[in-house]
Coordinates of C-alpha atoms in Angstrom, one line a residue:
Chain R
M483 CA 278.4 188.5 205.9
S484 CA 276.9 188.9 209.4
P485 CA 275.8 186.2 211.9
T486 CA 272.5 186.1 209.9
S487 CA 273.1 187.1 206.3
Y488 CA 274.6 185.5 203.1
L489 CA 275.8 186.7 199.8
F490 CA 274.6 184.4 197.0
T491 CA 275.9 184.6 193.5
F492 CA 273.6 183.5 190.6
E493 CA 274.6 182.4 187.2
A494 CA 271.9 183.9 185.1
G495 CA 273.5 183.4 181.7
P496 CA 274.2 185.9 178.9
E497 CA 270.5 186.5 178.1
F498 CA 269.7 188.0 181.4
P499 CA 269.4 191.6 181.1
T500 CA 272.1 193.5 183.2
P501 CA 270.3 194.9 186.3
R502 CA 270.4 198.6 187.2
P503 CA 270.8 199.8 190.9
G504 CA 267.6 199.7 192.7
Q505 CA 266.2 197.0 190.5
F506 CA 265.2 193.6 192.1
V507 CA 264.5 190.0 191.2
N508 CA 261.6 187.7 192.3
V509 CA 263.3 184.4 193.4
A510 CA 261.1 181.0 193.6
V511 CA 262.8 180.1 196.8
A512 CA 260.7 177.0 197.7
D513 CA 258.0 174.8 195.9
D514 CA 255.8 174.8 198.9
L515 CA 255.6 178.6 199.2
T516 CA 252.8 180.5 197.6
L517 CA 254.9 183.6 196.8
R518 CA 258.4 184.2 195.3
R519 CA 260.5 186.4 197.3
P520 CA 261.9 189.7 196.1
F521 CA 265.4 190.7 196.6
S522 CA 267.5 193.7 195.5
F523 CA 270.4 193.1 193.2
A524 CA 273.5 193.6 195.4
G525 CA 276.1 193.3 192.8
I526 CA 277.2 192.1 189.2
P527 CA 280.4 190.2 189.8
A528 CA 280.7 189.2 186.0
P529 CA 278.3 189.6 183.1
G530 CA 275.6 187.2 183.2
R531 CA 275.9 186.8 187.1
F532 CA 274.4 188.8 189.9
D533 CA 274.8 188.7 193.7
L534 CA 272.0 188.8 196.3
L535 CA 272.6 189.7 199.9
V536 CA 269.9 188.0 202.1
E537 CA 269.2 188.1 205.7
M538 CA 267.7 184.9 207.1
R539 CA 264.6 186.2 208.7
G540 CA 261.7 183.7 207.5
K541 CA 260.8 180.6 205.8
G542 CA 261.6 181.9 202.4
T543 CA 265.2 183.4 203.1
R544 CA 265.9 180.2 205.0
A545 CA 264.8 177.8 202.2
L546 CA 267.3 179.8 200.0
A547 CA 270.1 179.6 202.6
E548 CA 269.6 175.9 202.7
K549 CA 269.8 175.3 199.0
P550 CA 273.0 173.3 198.0
I551 CA 275.5 175.4 195.9
G552 CA 274.9 174.6 192.3
S553 CA 271.0 174.5 192.7
A554 CA 268.7 175.6 189.9
V555 CA 266.4 178.4 191.1
G556 CA 263.6 180.2 189.2
V557 CA 264.0 184.0 188.9
L558 CA 262.0 186.9 187.4
G559 CA 263.7 189.8 186.7
P560 CA 265.2 192.4 186.5
L561 CA 262.1 194.1 187.8
G562 CA 261.1 197.6 189.1
N563 CA 262.7 201.2 188.5
E564 CA 266.2 202.4 189.4
F565 CA 267.8 204.8 191.3
T566 CA 268.7 208.5 189.8
L567 CA 272.3 208.9 189.3
P568 CA 274.0 212.0 191.0
G569 CA 275.4 215.0 189.1
A570 CA 279.2 215.0 188.7
D571 CA 279.7 217.5 191.5
S572 CA 277.5 216.0 194.2
V573 CA 278.5 213.7 197.1
S574 CA 276.3 210.6 197.3
L575 CA 275.2 209.7 200.9
L576 CA 274.3 205.9 201.1
V577 CA 272.1 205.4 204.3
G578 CA 271.5 201.9 205.0
G579 CA 269.9 200.3 208.1
G580 CA 270.5 196.5 208.7
I581 CA 270.1 194.4 205.7
G582 CA 269.0 197.5 203.7
V583 CA 272.5 197.9 202.9
A584 CA 271.8 195.1 200.2
G585 CA 269.8 197.6 198.4
L586 CA 272.6 200.1 198.0
R587 CA 275.5 197.8 197.2
L588 CA 275.0 197.7 193.6
L589 CA 274.5 201.5 193.4
A590 CA 277.8 201.8 195.6
Q591 CA 279.8 199.7 192.9
E592 CA 278.4 201.7 190.1
L593 CA 279.2 205.1 191.6
R594 CA 282.5 203.9 192.4
R595 CA 283.3 202.9 188.8
G596 CA 282.1 206.3 187.8
Y597 CA 284.5 207.9 190.3
H598 CA 281.7 209.7 192.3
R599 CA 282.2 210.7 195.7
I600 CA 280.5 208.3 198.1
H601 CA 279.8 208.6 201.7
A602 CA 278.2 205.6 203.1
L603 CA 276.4 205.5 206.5
V604 CA 275.6 202.2 207.8
G605 CA 273.5 201.3 210.7
A606 CA 272.6 198.4 212.8
R607 CA 271.2 197.7 216.3
T608 CA 274.3 196.2 217.4
S609 CA 277.9 195.8 216.0
P610 CA 277.6 192.2 214.6
G611 CA 274.8 193.4 212.4
L612 CA 276.8 196.0 210.6
L613 CA 277.2 195.3 206.9
H614 CA 279.5 198.2 205.9
H615 CA 282.2 195.7 204.7
V616 CA 280.0 194.6 201.9
L617 CA 280.3 198.1 200.3
P618 CA 283.3 199.3 198.2
S619 CA 286.5 199.8 200.6
P620 CA 287.1 203.5 201.9
T621 CA 289.9 205.0 200.2
G622 CA 292.7 207.3 201.4
D623 CA 291.7 210.3 199.3
G624 CA 288.2 210.5 200.9
E625 CA 286.5 209.7 197.7
V626 CA 284.9 206.8 199.4
L627 CA 284.1 207.3 203.2
I628 CA 282.4 205.0 205.5
E629 CA 280.9 205.5 208.8
V630 CA 278.8 203.2 211.1
A631 CA 276.1 203.7 213.8
T632 CA 274.9 201.3 216.2
D633 CA 271.7 201.7 218.3
D634 CA 273.5 200.4 221.5
G635 CA 276.7 202.3 220.8
S636 CA 278.8 199.0 220.5
E637 CA 280.5 200.5 217.3
G638 CA 280.9 203.9 215.7
F639 CA 278.2 206.7 216.2
H640 CA 275.9 205.9 219.1
G641 CA 272.3 206.2 217.8
T642 CA 270.5 205.7 214.7
V643 CA 272.0 206.0 211.2
A644 CA 269.5 208.9 210.6
G645 CA 271.0 210.7 213.5
L646 CA 274.4 210.1 212.0
L647 CA 273.2 211.6 208.7
E648 CA 272.0 214.7 210.4
R649 CA 275.5 215.2 211.6
V650 CA 277.2 214.6 208.3
L651 CA 274.8 216.9 206.5
N652 CA 275.5 219.6 209.0
E653 CA 279.3 219.3 208.1
L654 CA 279.1 218.7 204.6
D655 CA 280.6 221.4 202.2
A656 CA 279.2 219.9 198.9
P657 CA 275.8 219.3 197.3
A658 CA 274.5 216.0 198.3
R659 CA 272.1 213.3 197.1
V660 CA 270.8 210.8 199.6
Y661 CA 269.8 207.2 198.9
C662 CA 268.5 205.1 201.6
C663 CA 267.2 201.7 202.4
G664 CA 266.3 199.9 205.5
P665 CA 263.5 199.8 208.2
P666 CA 260.4 202.1 207.6
A667 CA 261.3 204.4 210.7
M668 CA 264.8 204.9 209.1
I669 CA 263.4 205.8 205.8
A670 CA 261.0 208.2 207.4
A671 CA 263.5 209.8 209.7
T672 CA 265.9 210.0 206.7
A673 CA 263.1 211.6 204.7
D674 CA 262.6 214.2 207.2
I675 CA 266.1 215.4 207.7
T676 CA 266.7 215.5 203.9
A677 CA 263.4 217.4 203.2
K678 CA 264.3 220.0 205.7
R679 CA 267.5 220.8 204.2
G680 CA 266.1 220.6 200.6
V681 CA 268.7 217.6 199.9
P682 CA 267.3 215.3 197.1
C683 CA 266.4 211.7 198.6
E684 CA 265.5 208.4 197.1
A685 CA 264.4 205.4 199.3
L686 CA 264.4 201.8 198.1
L687 CA 261.3 200.2 199.7
E688 CA 260.7 196.7 200.7
E689 CA 257.1 195.0 200.6
M690 CA 255.5 191.7 200.5
M691 CA 254.8 191.1 197.0
A692 CA 252.9 188.7 194.9
C693 CA 253.1 189.2 191.2
G694 CA 256.2 191.7 190.9
V695 CA 255.0 193.2 187.7
G696 CA 252.2 195.7 188.8
A697 CA 249.3 193.5 188.0
C698 CA 247.8 192.5 191.7
R699 CA 248.4 195.7 193.3
G700 CA 249.3 193.8 196.6
C701 CA 252.4 195.6 197.4
V702 CA 251.2 199.3 197.5
V703 CA 252.7 202.2 199.5
A704 CA 250.7 205.4 200.1
T705 CA 252.0 208.4 198.2
R706 CA 250.8 212.0 197.7
S707 CA 249.1 210.8 194.5
G708 CA 247.5 207.7 195.9
Y709 CA 248.8 204.2 196.4
K710 CA 251.6 203.0 194.1
S711 CA 252.9 199.7 193.5
V712 CA 256.5 199.0 195.0
C713 CA 257.1 196.5 192.4
S714 CA 256.3 198.3 189.4
D715 CA 256.2 202.1 190.3
G716 CA 259.1 201.5 192.6
P717 CA 260.9 200.2 194.4
V718 CA 262.9 203.4 194.4
F719 CA 260.8 206.4 195.2
D720 CA 261.4 210.2 195.9
T721 CA 260.9 210.3 199.6
N722 CA 259.1 213.8 199.1
E723 CA 256.3 211.6 197.3
L724 CA 255.8 209.2 200.2
V725 CA 253.3 209.6 202.9
L726 CA 255.5 209.0 205.9
E727 CA 253.1 208.4 208.6
E728 CA 251.4 205.7 206.6
L729 CA 254.8 204.3 205.8
V730 CA 255.7 203.9 209.3
R731 CA 252.1 202.7 210.4
A732 CA 251.8 200.0 207.7
Chain G
M529 CA 246.0 165.2 168.6
P530 CA 243.6 165.9 171.4
E531 CA 241.5 169.2 171.0
L532 CA 241.6 171.5 174.0
T533 CA 239.0 173.9 172.7
T534 CA 236.3 174.5 175.0
R535 CA 233.0 177.0 175.0
I536 CA 231.3 179.2 177.4
G537 CA 228.3 180.7 175.9
D538 CA 229.6 182.5 172.7
L539 CA 233.2 182.4 173.9
T540 CA 235.2 179.7 172.5
M541 CA 238.6 179.2 173.7
R542 CA 241.4 177.3 172.4
S543 CA 242.5 176.1 176.1
P544 CA 240.3 175.5 179.1
V545 CA 242.9 177.4 181.1
M546 CA 241.9 180.9 182.0
L547 CA 243.5 183.5 184.1
A548 CA 241.7 184.6 187.1
S549 CA 240.5 188.1 187.8
G550 CA 242.7 190.0 190.1
T551 CA 245.9 188.2 189.5
V552 CA 246.7 189.4 186.0
G553 CA 245.8 193.1 186.2
Y554 CA 244.5 194.3 183.0
G555 CA 246.8 191.9 181.0
P556 CA 249.6 193.9 179.7
E557 CA 251.4 193.8 182.9
Y558 CA 252.4 190.3 182.4
E559 CA 253.3 190.5 178.7
G560 CA 256.4 188.8 178.1
V561 CA 256.1 186.7 181.4
I562 CA 253.0 184.7 180.6
D563 CA 252.6 182.7 177.6
F564 CA 249.0 184.3 176.6
G565 CA 249.1 182.2 173.3
A566 CA 248.5 178.9 175.5
T567 CA 245.8 180.6 177.5
G568 CA 242.1 180.3 176.9
A569 CA 241.1 183.8 178.3
I570 CA 242.1 186.4 180.8
V571 CA 239.7 187.8 183.3
T572 CA 240.7 191.5 184.2
K573 CA 240.8 193.2 187.5
T574 CA 237.3 193.7 188.5
I575 CA 236.1 197.2 187.2
T576 CA 233.8 199.5 189.2
V577 CA 231.9 202.4 187.8
E578 CA 234.0 205.0 189.9
P579 CA 237.9 204.3 190.4
R580 CA 238.7 202.7 193.7
E581 CA 241.9 203.4 195.7
G582 CA 241.8 200.0 197.4
N583 CA 242.6 199.1 201.0
A584 CA 245.3 200.5 203.3
P585 CA 248.5 198.2 203.1
P586 CA 249.5 195.7 204.1
R587 CA 247.3 194.0 201.5
L588 CA 249.0 190.5 201.5
V589 CA 249.9 187.8 204.0
E590 CA 251.3 184.3 202.8
T591 CA 249.6 181.4 204.7
P592 CA 250.6 177.7 204.7
G593 CA 249.6 176.6 201.2
G594 CA 247.8 179.9 200.4
L595 CA 247.7 183.5 200.4
L596 CA 245.4 186.2 201.9
N597 CA 244.8 189.2 200.0
A598 CA 242.7 192.5 200.8
I599 CA 243.4 194.5 197.9
G600 CA 239.9 195.9 197.9
L601 CA 238.9 196.1 194.2
E602 CA 241.6 198.9 193.5
N603 CA 241.0 199.7 190.0
V604 CA 241.0 202.6 187.5
G605 CA 237.3 202.9 187.1
L606 CA 235.0 202.3 184.2
E607 CA 235.9 205.4 182.1
R608 CA 239.7 204.8 182.1
F609 CA 239.3 201.2 181.6
L610 CA 237.4 201.7 178.3
A611 CA 239.5 204.6 177.3
E612 CA 243.1 203.2 178.3
K613 CA 243.2 199.7 179.6
L614 CA 241.0 197.9 177.2
P615 CA 242.8 199.3 173.9
E616 CA 246.2 198.3 175.6
A617 CA 245.2 195.0 176.4
A618 CA 243.4 194.3 172.8
P619 CA 246.7 193.4 171.1
L620 CA 247.3 190.5 173.4
P621 CA 246.9 187.1 171.5
V622 CA 244.1 186.1 173.9
P623 CA 240.3 186.7 174.4
I624 CA 239.5 189.3 177.3
V625 CA 236.8 188.6 179.9
A626 CA 236.0 191.8 181.7
S627 CA 235.1 191.4 185.4
V628 CA 232.9 194.0 186.8
A629 CA 231.4 194.8 190.2
G630 CA 228.5 197.2 191.1
T631 CA 226.8 198.3 194.2
G632 CA 223.4 197.0 192.9
A633 CA 221.6 195.9 189.8
G634 CA 221.5 199.4 188.2
Q635 CA 225.5 199.6 188.4
F636 CA 225.9 196.1 187.2
A637 CA 223.5 196.9 184.2
Q638 CA 225.5 200.1 183.5
L639 CA 229.1 198.2 183.6
A640 CA 227.7 195.3 181.5
A641 CA 226.3 197.8 178.8
A642 CA 229.5 199.7 178.8
V643 CA 231.9 196.9 178.5
G644 CA 229.6 194.6 176.5
E645 CA 229.4 197.1 173.6
R646 CA 233.1 196.9 173.0
D647 CA 234.5 194.6 170.5
E648 CA 237.7 193.9 172.6
V649 CA 235.4 192.1 175.4
A650 CA 234.7 188.7 174.6
A651 CA 232.8 187.9 177.6
I652 CA 231.8 189.3 181.1
E653 CA 232.3 188.0 184.6
L654 CA 229.9 189.5 187.2
N655 CA 231.9 189.8 190.4
I656 CA 229.5 189.7 193.3
S657 CA 231.7 187.9 195.8
C658 CA 234.5 190.0 196.6
P659 CA 235.1 189.6 200.3
N660 CA 237.1 192.8 200.9
V661 CA 234.8 195.6 200.2
E662 CA 232.2 197.2 202.7
R663 CA 229.2 195.1 202.8
P664 CA 225.9 194.8 204.8
R665 CA 225.3 191.8 207.3
N666 CA 223.7 189.9 204.5
P667 CA 226.1 189.9 201.7
V668 CA 224.6 190.0 198.2
W669 CA 226.5 186.7 197.3
S670 CA 224.2 184.7 199.8
D671 CA 220.9 186.4 198.5
P672 CA 219.4 184.6 195.6
V673 CA 216.7 187.4 195.1
A674 CA 219.4 190.1 194.9
V675 CA 221.7 187.9 192.6
G676 CA 218.7 187.3 190.4
E677 CA 218.0 191.0 189.9
I678 CA 221.7 191.7 189.3
V679 CA 221.8 188.8 186.5
S680 CA 218.4 189.9 185.2
A681 CA 219.8 193.5 184.9
A682 CA 222.9 192.6 183.3
R683 CA 221.5 190.2 180.9
E684 CA 219.0 192.9 179.6
A685 CA 222.0 195.4 179.4
T686 CA 224.1 193.1 177.0
G687 CA 224.1 190.2 174.7
K688 CA 227.8 189.2 175.5
T689 CA 228.3 186.0 177.3
L690 CA 227.9 186.5 181.1
S691 CA 229.4 184.4 183.9
L692 CA 228.5 185.1 187.6
K693 CA 231.3 184.5 190.1
L694 CA 229.9 182.9 193.2
S695 CA 231.4 183.0 196.7
P696 CA 232.4 179.9 198.6
N697 CA 231.4 181.7 201.8
T698 CA 227.6 181.0 201.9
S699 CA 225.4 178.1 203.2
D700 CA 223.4 177.7 200.2
I701 CA 225.3 178.0 197.0
L702 CA 222.7 176.1 195.1
S703 CA 219.9 178.7 195.3
V704 CA 222.3 181.5 194.2
A705 CA 223.4 179.2 191.3
E706 CA 219.9 178.4 190.4
A707 CA 218.8 182.1 190.5
A708 CA 221.5 183.1 188.3
E709 CA 220.7 180.5 185.7
R710 CA 217.2 181.4 185.7
A711 CA 217.9 185.1 185.4
G712 CA 220.0 184.3 182.2
A713 CA 223.7 183.9 183.1
D714 CA 225.5 181.9 180.4
A715 CA 227.9 180.4 183.1
L716 CA 228.9 180.3 186.7
T717 CA 232.4 180.8 188.0
V718 CA 233.0 178.7 191.0
A719 CA 234.3 180.2 193.3
N720 CA 235.9 183.3 194.8
T721 CA 238.0 183.3 197.9
L722 CA 237.2 182.6 201.6
P723 CA 237.4 185.1 204.1
G724 CA 240.3 184.7 206.6
M725 CA 243.0 186.6 208.6
R726 CA 246.5 186.4 210.4
I727 CA 247.7 188.2 213.3
D728 CA 251.3 189.6 213.5
I729 CA 252.2 188.7 217.0
E730 CA 255.3 190.7 216.9
R731 CA 253.2 194.1 216.3
R732 CA 250.1 192.8 218.1
R733 CA 247.7 193.5 215.4
P734 CA 246.1 192.1 212.3
A735 CA 248.6 191.3 209.5
L736 CA 246.4 193.0 206.9
G737 CA 245.4 196.6 206.9
N738 CA 241.8 195.7 206.2
V739 CA 242.0 193.0 209.1
T740 CA 240.6 190.2 207.0
G741 CA 241.2 189.2 203.5
G742 CA 240.4 186.5 200.9
L743 CA 242.2 183.1 201.2
S744 CA 243.4 181.8 197.8
G745 CA 246.0 179.3 196.7
R746 CA 246.4 175.5 197.2
A747 CA 244.7 175.6 200.5
L748 CA 241.4 176.8 199.1
M749 CA 241.5 174.0 196.1
P750 CA 239.4 171.3 197.8
V751 CA 236.9 173.6 199.2
N752 CA 236.0 175.1 195.6
L753 CA 236.3 171.8 194.2
A754 CA 233.5 170.4 196.2
L755 CA 231.3 173.6 195.3
V756 CA 231.9 172.8 191.6
W757 CA 230.8 169.2 192.0
K758 CA 227.6 170.5 193.9
V759 CA 226.9 173.3 191.4
A760 CA 227.5 171.3 188.3
E761 CA 225.1 168.9 189.1
H762 CA 222.4 171.3 189.9
V763 CA 222.5 173.8 186.8
S764 CA 222.6 173.0 183.2
I765 CA 224.8 176.1 182.4
P766 CA 228.6 175.6 182.1
V767 CA 230.7 176.0 185.4
I768 CA 234.2 177.5 185.3
G769 CA 236.2 176.0 188.1
S770 CA 238.5 178.3 190.1
G771 CA 240.3 178.2 193.6
G772 CA 243.8 177.1 194.2
I773 CA 244.6 175.4 190.7
G774 CA 248.2 175.1 190.4
D775 CA 248.9 172.2 188.1
T776 CA 247.6 169.8 185.7
G777 CA 246.4 167.4 188.3
D778 CA 244.4 170.1 189.9
A779 CA 242.9 171.2 186.7
L780 CA 241.8 167.5 185.8
E781 CA 240.2 167.3 189.1
F782 CA 238.0 170.3 188.4
L783 CA 237.3 169.2 184.9
A784 CA 236.4 165.7 186.2
A785 CA 234.0 167.4 188.9
G786 CA 232.1 169.0 186.1
A787 CA 233.9 172.2 185.2
V788 CA 234.2 173.0 181.3
A789 CA 237.3 175.3 182.0
V790 CA 239.4 176.2 184.8
Q791 CA 240.9 179.6 186.1
V792 CA 244.5 179.8 187.4
G793 CA 245.2 182.8 189.8
T794 CA 247.6 182.5 192.7
A795 CA 249.7 179.8 191.1
L796 CA 250.8 182.5 188.7
F797 CA 252.7 184.3 191.3
A798 CA 255.2 181.5 192.0
T799 CA 254.8 179.9 188.6
P800 CA 254.0 182.2 185.7
E801 CA 254.5 179.2 183.3
A802 CA 251.6 177.4 185.1
P803 CA 248.9 178.0 182.3
S804 CA 251.1 176.8 179.5
E805 CA 252.3 173.9 181.5
I806 CA 248.5 173.0 182.5
A807 CA 247.6 173.2 178.9
D808 CA 250.7 170.8 177.9
G809 CA 249.9 168.7 180.8
L810 CA 246.1 168.2 179.6
R811 CA 247.0 167.4 176.3
N812 CA 249.4 164.8 177.3
Y813 CA 246.8 163.3 179.8
M814 CA 244.1 163.2 176.9
E815 CA 246.7 161.6 174.5
E816 CA 247.9 158.9 177.0
N817 CA 244.2 158.2 178.1
G818 CA 242.6 158.2 174.7
F819 CA 240.5 161.4 175.2
A820 CA 239.9 163.3 171.9
S821 CA 238.2 166.5 173.5
I822 CA 237.9 168.5 176.8
D823 CA 234.1 167.6 176.6
E824 CA 235.0 164.1 177.3
L825 CA 236.8 165.1 180.4
V826 CA 234.0 167.2 181.9
G827 CA 232.2 165.2 184.7
M828 CA 234.3 162.3 184.2
A829 CA 234.2 161.4 187.9
R830 CA 230.6 161.6 188.1
E831 CA 228.5 158.5 188.6
E832 CA 226.1 159.4 185.7
R833 CA 229.2 159.9 183.4
R834 CA 231.0 156.9 184.6
T835 CA 228.0 154.4 184.0
C836 CA 227.8 156.1 180.6
A837 CA 231.3 155.4 179.7
E838 CA 231.1 151.8 181.2
T839 CA 228.1 150.8 179.1
A840 CA 229.5 152.5 175.8

């Protein structure tokens, strides 16, 4: 999908519950790793199947990428909560940084099926890292719009995807709802921009996880009502609930 | 059919495989994921008198063959545990062992009395060995006098079965074990995690928010196995083995060293099926090798046991 990311399709069988946008799955990627790896559901190509969009970043993701096609892999899921779907009259702004686009892909597909207006803003450091092409294709009638941003200006808007969001919100003529997923600094910037304008915003967070079900309290994030588990209270949070300084510091 | 039943004080368990404190929450979090029916008992997250927020994240970092955690005893506190968590866990088809930690003997007594009078609590584990909370330079887990006071106070406060969870991070675990036995502990859980740390070189700072954490998982297994071997020889109360137990082979080694039961913790994260797989594995091993009960496995690698078996 990009020089460092792959799309995997898993055959989970008819008993596997249909994942909701925002939910994730814990994958037993390798026998010699202590922890499973959490990945957002990135698509449902057919009933009983799901897609994961994975960037090769460390031992776990590399082990997954090296598995032969057809390998049996243990999965635990669907886990976690889900995105709040938008009202019929609002534009959904999907803000994805880097591999964060993976967390928005299933949402984009679901919104598209419901004929919601989608405006996707996709950022990356440089042009080859952009993952906008995994989202539903732009339409001529403007119902699906996609814009890209690169930190180095090699493609699209020159700057961060949060900077691009600011420009888009300034020009927007309809009520909006923002969904974001990406690095902590990008989420914090997106949260700031939306809070100032009173635009509802949800972030899908990523954290190192152990149990995945809220038992071990290992994957917490600081919120205005104390530490919450990303795995069981999230992974989707209203950004007004997050303590942004701690999100960036952690 | 071999019998997997094992006993710790007044607690009779259908399987020697328990679930370790801190890894299963209060129990219901894992409903539908873990087969509680194949499990001897679950040990809850450690409860303190007041609720605790826990440490700043990140709280986890994976290590080769292990895991460092610095949760910091996050828990809902005694009041909410008694009012909410315990009633929620009670319907699970498995005995509940309440893990508690106080700042001194007085709090341990208060906690033991409060959880001990509840019917839902089958036994109590006294956690004196969490490496992730503030502590003086001489930690309580290395101090036989302080440990004796804590166990005595808890003993006076409740008639329920008490197990003391020891720390591997001490030069003289036997004195601590001895003090606990003398003060009335019914069992010893051997042992907690070892302190450790990782540094995130990309960000040039400790990987954990708390700087250090407790090492668990396979990397810890031989360390705690050696402690079980030592402690089991030294005390006459039952020893529960804990530390990196992930499969039947690990469980057999702890039993062979002298543990009467084992606790599975970190292994649950990658393999929630581990407790039932280990119970099945033990049954198969016993069947194939002519053992009728868990008692016959306990200490089977010890010389006194071996000699006894050979002359029989």
